[in-house]
mmCIF file of C-alpha atoms in Angstrom:
data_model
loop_
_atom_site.group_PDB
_atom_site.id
_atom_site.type_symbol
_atom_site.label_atom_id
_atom_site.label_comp_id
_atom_site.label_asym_id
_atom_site.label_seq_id
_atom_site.Cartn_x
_atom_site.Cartn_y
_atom_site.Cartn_z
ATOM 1 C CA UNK M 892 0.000 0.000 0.000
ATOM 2 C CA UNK M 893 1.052 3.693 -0.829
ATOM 3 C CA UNK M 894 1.889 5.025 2.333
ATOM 4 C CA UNK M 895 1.261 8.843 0.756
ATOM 5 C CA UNK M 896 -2.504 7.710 -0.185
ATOM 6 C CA UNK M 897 -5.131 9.172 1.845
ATOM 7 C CA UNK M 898 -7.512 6.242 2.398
ATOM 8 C CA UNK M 899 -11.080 6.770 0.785
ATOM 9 C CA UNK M 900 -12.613 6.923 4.159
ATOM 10 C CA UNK M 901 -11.026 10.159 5.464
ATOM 11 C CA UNK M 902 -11.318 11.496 1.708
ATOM 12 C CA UNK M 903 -14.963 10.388 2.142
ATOM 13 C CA UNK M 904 -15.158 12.518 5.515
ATOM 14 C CA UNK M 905 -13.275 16.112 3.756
ATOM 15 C CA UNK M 906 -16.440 15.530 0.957
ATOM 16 C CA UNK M 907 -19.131 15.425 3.502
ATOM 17 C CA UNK M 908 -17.646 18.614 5.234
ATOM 18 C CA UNK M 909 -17.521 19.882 1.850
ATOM 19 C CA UNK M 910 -21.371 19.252 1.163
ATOM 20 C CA UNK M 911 -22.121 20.492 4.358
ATOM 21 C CA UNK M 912 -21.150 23.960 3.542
ATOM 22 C CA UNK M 913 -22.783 24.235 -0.156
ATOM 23 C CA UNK M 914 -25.135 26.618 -0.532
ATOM 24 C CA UNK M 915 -27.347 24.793 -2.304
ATOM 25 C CA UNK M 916 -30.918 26.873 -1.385
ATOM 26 C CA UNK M 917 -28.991 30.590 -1.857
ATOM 27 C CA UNK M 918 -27.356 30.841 -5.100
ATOM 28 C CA UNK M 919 -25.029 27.517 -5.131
ATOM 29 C CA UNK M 920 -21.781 28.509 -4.323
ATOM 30 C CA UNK M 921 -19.691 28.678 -0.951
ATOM 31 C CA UNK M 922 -18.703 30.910 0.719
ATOM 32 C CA UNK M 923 -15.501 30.277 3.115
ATOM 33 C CA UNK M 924 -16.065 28.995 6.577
ATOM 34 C CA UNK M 925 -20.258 28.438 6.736
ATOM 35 C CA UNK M 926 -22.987 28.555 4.493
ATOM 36 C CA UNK M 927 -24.945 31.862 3.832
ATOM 37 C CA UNK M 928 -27.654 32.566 7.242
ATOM 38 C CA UNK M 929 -28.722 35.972 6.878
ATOM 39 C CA UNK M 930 -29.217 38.869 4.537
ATOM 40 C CA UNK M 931 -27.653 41.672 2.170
ATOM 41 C CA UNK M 932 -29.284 43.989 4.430
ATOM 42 C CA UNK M 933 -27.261 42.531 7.018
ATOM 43 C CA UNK M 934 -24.880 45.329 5.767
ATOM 44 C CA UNK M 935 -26.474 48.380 6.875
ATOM 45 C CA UNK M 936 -25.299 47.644 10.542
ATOM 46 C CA UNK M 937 -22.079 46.966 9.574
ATOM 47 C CA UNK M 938 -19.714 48.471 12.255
ATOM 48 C CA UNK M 939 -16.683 48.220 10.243
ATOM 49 C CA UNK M 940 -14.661 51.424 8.917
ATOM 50 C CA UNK M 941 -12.680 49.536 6.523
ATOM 51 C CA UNK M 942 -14.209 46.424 5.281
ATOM 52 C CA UNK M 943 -17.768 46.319 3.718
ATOM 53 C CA UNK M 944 -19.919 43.147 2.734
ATOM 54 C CA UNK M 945 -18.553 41.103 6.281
ATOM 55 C CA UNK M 946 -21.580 40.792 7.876
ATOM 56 C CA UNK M 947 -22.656 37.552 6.160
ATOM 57 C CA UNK M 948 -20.150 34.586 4.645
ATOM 58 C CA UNK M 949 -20.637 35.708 0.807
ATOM 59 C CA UNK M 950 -20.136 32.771 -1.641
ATOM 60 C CA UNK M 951 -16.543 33.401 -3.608
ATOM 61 C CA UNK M 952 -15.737 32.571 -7.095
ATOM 62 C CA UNK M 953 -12.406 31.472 -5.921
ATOM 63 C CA UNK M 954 -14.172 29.247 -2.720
ATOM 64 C CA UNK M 955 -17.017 27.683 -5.563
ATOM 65 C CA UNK M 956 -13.841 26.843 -7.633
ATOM 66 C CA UNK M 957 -11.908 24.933 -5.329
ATOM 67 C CA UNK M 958 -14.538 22.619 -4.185
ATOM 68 C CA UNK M 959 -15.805 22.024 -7.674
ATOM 69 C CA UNK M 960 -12.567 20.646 -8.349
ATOM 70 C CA UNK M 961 -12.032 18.740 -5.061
ATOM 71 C CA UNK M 962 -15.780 16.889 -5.750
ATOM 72 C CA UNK M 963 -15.247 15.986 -9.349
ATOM 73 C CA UNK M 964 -11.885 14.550 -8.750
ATOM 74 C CA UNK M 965 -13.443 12.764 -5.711
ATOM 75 C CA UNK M 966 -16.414 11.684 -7.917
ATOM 76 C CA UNK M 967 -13.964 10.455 -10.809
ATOM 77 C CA UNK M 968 -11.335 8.770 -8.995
ATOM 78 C CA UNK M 969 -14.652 6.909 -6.643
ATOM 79 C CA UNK M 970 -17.324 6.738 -8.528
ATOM 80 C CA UNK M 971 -18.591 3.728 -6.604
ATOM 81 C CA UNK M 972 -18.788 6.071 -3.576
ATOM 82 C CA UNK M 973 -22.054 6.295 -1.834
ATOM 83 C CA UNK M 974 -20.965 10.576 -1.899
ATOM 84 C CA UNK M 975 -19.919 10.265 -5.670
ATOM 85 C CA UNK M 976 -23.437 11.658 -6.868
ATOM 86 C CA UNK M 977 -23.919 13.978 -4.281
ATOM 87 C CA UNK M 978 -20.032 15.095 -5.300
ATOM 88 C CA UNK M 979 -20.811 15.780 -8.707
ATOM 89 C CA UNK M 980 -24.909 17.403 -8.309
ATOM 90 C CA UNK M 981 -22.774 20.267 -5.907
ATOM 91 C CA UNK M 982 -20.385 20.549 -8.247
ATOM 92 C CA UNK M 983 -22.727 21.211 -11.328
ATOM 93 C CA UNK M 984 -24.660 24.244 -9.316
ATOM 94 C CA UNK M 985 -20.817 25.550 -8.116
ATOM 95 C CA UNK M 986 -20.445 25.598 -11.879
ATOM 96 C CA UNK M 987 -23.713 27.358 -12.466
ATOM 97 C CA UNK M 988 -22.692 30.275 -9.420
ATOM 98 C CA UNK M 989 -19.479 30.611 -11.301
ATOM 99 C CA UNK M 990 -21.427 30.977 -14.581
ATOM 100 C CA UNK M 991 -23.441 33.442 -12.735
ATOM 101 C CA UNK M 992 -20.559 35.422 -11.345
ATOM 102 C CA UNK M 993 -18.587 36.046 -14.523
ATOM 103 C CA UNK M 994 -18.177 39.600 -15.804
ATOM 104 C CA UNK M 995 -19.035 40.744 -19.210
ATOM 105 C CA UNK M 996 -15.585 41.172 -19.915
ATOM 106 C CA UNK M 997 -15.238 37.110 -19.584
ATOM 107 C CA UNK M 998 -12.853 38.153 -16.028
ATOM 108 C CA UNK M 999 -14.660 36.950 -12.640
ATOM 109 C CA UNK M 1000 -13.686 39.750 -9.606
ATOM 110 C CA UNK M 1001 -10.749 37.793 -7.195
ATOM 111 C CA UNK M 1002 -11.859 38.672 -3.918
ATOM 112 C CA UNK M 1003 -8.746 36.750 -1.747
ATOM 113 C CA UNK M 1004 -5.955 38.459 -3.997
ATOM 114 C CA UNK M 1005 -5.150 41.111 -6.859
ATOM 115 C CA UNK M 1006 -7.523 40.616 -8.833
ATOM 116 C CA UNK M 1007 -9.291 39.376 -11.797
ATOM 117 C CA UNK M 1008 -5.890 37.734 -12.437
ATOM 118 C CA UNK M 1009 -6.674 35.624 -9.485
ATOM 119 C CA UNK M 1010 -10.397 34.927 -10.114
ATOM 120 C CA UNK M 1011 -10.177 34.302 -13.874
ATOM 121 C CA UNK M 1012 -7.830 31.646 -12.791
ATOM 122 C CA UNK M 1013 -10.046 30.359 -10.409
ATOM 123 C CA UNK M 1014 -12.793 30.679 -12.699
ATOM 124 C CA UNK M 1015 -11.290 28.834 -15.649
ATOM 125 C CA UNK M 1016 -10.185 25.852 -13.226
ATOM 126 C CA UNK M 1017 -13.691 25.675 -11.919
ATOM 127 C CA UNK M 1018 -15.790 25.697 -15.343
ATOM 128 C CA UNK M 1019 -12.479 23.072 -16.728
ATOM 129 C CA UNK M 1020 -13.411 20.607 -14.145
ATOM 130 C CA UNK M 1021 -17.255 21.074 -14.291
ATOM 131 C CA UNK M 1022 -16.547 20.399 -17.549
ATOM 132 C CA UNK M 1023 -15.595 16.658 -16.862
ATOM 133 C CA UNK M 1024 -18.870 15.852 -15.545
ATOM 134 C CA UNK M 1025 -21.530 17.660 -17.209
ATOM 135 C CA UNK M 1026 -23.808 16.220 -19.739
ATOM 136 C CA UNK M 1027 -26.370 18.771 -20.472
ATOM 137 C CA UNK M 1028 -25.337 19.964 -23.977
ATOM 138 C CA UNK M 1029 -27.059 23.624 -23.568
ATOM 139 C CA UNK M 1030 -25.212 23.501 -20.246
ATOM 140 C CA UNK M 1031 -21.506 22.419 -21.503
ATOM 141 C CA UNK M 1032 -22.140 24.680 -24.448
ATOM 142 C CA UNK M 1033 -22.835 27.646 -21.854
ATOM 143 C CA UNK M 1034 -19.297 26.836 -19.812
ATOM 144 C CA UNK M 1035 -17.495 26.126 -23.050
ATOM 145 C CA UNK M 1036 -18.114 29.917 -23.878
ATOM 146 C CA UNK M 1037 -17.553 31.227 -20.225
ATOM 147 C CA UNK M 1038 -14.324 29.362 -20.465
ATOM 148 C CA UNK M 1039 -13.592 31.285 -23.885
ATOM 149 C CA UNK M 1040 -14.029 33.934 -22.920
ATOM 150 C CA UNK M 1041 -12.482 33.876 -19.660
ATOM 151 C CA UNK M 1042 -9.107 33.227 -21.877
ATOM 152 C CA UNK M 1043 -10.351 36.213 -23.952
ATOM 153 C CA UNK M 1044 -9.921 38.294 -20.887
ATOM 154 C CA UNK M 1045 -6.472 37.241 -20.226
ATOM 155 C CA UNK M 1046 -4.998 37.240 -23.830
ATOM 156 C CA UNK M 1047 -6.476 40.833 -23.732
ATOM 157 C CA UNK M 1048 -4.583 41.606 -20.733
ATOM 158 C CA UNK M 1049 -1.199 40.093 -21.531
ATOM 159 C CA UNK M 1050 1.796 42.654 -21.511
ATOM 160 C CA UNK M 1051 4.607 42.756 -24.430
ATOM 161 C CA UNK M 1052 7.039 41.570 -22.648
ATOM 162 C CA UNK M 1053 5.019 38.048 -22.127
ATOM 163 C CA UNK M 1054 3.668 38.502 -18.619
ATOM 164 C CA UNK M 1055 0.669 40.119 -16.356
ATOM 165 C CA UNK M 1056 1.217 42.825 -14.205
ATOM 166 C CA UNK M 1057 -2.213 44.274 -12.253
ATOM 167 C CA UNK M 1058 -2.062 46.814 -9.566
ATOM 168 C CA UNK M 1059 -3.754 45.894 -6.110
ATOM 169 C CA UNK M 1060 -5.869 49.220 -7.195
ATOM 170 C CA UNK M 1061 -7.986 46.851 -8.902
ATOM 171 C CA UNK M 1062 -9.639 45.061 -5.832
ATOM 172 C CA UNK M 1063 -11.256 49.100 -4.806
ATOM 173 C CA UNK M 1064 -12.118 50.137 -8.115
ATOM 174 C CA UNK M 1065 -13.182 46.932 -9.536
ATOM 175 C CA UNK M 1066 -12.217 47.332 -12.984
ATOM 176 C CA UNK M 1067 -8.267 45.883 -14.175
ATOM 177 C CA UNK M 1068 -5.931 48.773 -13.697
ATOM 178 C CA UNK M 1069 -2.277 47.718 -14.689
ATOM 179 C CA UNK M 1070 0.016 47.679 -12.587
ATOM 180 C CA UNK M 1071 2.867 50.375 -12.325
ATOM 181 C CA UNK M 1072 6.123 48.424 -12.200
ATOM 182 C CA UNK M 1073 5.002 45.963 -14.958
ATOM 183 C CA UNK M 1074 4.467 42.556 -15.033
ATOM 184 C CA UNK M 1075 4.659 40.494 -11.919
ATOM 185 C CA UNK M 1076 5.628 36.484 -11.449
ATOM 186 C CA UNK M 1077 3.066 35.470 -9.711
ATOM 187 C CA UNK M 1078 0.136 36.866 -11.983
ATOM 188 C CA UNK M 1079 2.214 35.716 -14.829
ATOM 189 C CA UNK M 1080 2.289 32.128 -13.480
ATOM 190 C CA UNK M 1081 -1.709 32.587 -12.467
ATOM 191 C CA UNK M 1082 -2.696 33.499 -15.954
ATOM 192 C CA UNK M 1083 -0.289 30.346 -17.551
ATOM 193 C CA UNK M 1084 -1.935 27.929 -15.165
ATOM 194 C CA UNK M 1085 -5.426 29.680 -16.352
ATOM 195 C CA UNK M 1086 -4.462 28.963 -20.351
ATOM 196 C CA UNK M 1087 -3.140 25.223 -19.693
ATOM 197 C CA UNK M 1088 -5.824 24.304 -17.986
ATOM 198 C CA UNK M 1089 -8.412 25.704 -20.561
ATOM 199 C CA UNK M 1090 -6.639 24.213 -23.551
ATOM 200 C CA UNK M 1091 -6.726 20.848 -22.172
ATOM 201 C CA UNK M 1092 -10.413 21.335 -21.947
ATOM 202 C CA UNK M 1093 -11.247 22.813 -24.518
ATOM 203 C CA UNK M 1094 -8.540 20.350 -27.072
ATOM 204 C CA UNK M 1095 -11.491 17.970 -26.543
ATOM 205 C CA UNK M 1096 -14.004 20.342 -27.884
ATOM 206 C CA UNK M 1097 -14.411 21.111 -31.571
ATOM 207 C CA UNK M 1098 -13.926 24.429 -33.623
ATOM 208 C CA UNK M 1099 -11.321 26.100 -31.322
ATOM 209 C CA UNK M 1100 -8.174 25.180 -33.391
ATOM 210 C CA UNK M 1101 -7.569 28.959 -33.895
ATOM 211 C CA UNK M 1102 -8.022 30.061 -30.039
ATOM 212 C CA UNK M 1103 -5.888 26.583 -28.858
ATOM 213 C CA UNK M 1104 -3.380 28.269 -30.698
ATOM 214 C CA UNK M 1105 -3.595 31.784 -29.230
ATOM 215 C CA UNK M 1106 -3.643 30.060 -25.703
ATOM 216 C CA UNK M 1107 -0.332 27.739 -26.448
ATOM 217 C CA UNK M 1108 1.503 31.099 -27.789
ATOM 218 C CA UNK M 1109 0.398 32.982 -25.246
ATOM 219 C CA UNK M 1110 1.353 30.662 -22.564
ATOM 220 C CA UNK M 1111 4.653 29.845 -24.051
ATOM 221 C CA UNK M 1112 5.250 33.994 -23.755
ATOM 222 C CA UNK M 1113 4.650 33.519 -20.076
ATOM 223 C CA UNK M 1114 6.530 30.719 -19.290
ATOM 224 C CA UNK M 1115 9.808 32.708 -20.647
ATOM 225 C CA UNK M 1116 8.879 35.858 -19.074
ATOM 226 C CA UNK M 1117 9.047 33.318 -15.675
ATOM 227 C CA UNK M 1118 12.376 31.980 -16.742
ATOM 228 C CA UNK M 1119 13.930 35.684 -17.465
ATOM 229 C CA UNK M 1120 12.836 36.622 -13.827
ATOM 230 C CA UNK M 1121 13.986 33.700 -12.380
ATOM 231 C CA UNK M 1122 17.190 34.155 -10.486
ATOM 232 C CA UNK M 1123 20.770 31.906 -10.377
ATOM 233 C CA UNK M 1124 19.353 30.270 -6.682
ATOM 234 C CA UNK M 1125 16.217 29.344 -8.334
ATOM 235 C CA UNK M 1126 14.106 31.353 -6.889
ATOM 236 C CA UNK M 1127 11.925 34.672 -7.815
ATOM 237 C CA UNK M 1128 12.352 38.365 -6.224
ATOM 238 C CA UNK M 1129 9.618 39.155 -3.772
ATOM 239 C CA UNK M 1130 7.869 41.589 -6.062
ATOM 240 C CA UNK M 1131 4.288 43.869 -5.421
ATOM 241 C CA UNK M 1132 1.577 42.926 -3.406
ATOM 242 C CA UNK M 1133 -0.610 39.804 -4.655
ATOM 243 C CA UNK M 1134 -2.781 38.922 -1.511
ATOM 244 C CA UNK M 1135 -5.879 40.854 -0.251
ATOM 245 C CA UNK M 1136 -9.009 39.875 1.343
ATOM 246 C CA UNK M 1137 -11.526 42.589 -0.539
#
């Protein structure tokens, strides 16, 4: 036996915790430590002076995404599971929240870093493994075309030098703002996990020979801009700020 497998049953117990805080009555996401219990109107006796929209667990783009993936790869690697269905049903209405939640622009708003570099990452990855387990053909179609353009948004967004650079600015004014000093590593290497993951999924799918390409280019750019800033002990400068709770 693998002594670095987790055994089912413990898996098993992370997927019922999981469940247990879907929002599957509110709009179908999650949120990040409980399910929703209470109002928007909640807000209006906020006490805060800094942070707004506390006063109730709000479901997350970023949260949805995460346990969509963690459920379908459950479901897929135990499908004999007596939590397989269950696994995949969640998933499908995370997929339809994340649906929900994307911008015209094809970006989703990052709420737990800077900014719709981080949630068009997370909402690629999400709608990818959704992808996996739906059947509905008006319902694949629908994330097939989220997921496109989602990779619009970043190929839009991609600076001449290969990488991404957004300024924290973003999270407040809720529209991309570039960042000052350029492109940054980490967004880079957020946007090339975004375009991988999308081109796997969409490699599958027929009539997006043109955009595959796009995607490989564009990640290829990124990956070199990551190997130009990398330095001789391997590692990467600490560069602007990437984390934020907004």
């Amino acid at each position: 036996k693998d002594s670095h497998t987790i055994e089912k049953t413990r898996l098993e117990e992370a997927v019922s915790i999981v469940l247990g805080m879907h929002n599957p009555n509110t709009d179908g996401g999650w949120a990040s430590y409980e399910q929703n219990r209470g109002y928007e109107w909640y807000e209006v006796l906020n006490p805060a002076q800094v942070f707004g929209d506390i006063m109730i667990d709000y479901s997350y783009t970023e949260c949805t995404s995460a346990c969509v993936q963690g459920l379908v790869k459950f479901a897929k690697t135990y499908p004999e599971s007596a939590l397989a269905e269950d696994a995949i049903r969640a998933a499908l209405m995370g997929s339809s929240f994340i649906l929900k939640d994307q911008n015209d622009d094809g970006s989703w708003y990052g709420s737990w870093a800077v900014c719709f570099t981080y949630g068009g990452w997370f909402g690629v990855e999400g709608l990818c493994a959704a992808l996996e387990v739906e059947k509905n053909s008006k319902k694949r179609a629908l994330i097939v075309d989220a997921i496109k353009r989602g990779i619009g948004f970043f190929l839009s967004k991609q600076s001449c030098d290969g990488g991404w650079g957004e300024s924290v600015e973003a999270c407040s004014t809720k529209y991309w703002v570039p960042c000052e000093e350029g492109s940054q590593v980490v967004q880079t290497a957020w946007a090339v996990l975004a375009l991988v993951r999308a081109s796997e999924s969409l490699a599958i799918e027929d009539g997006f020979k043109e955009l595959l390409s796009s995607c490989h280019a564009s990640a290829l750019k990124g990956c070199n801009f990551l190997r130009k800033r990398q330095e001789e002990s391997g590692d990467w400068k600490q560069e602007n700020i990437r984390g934020v709770f907004n």
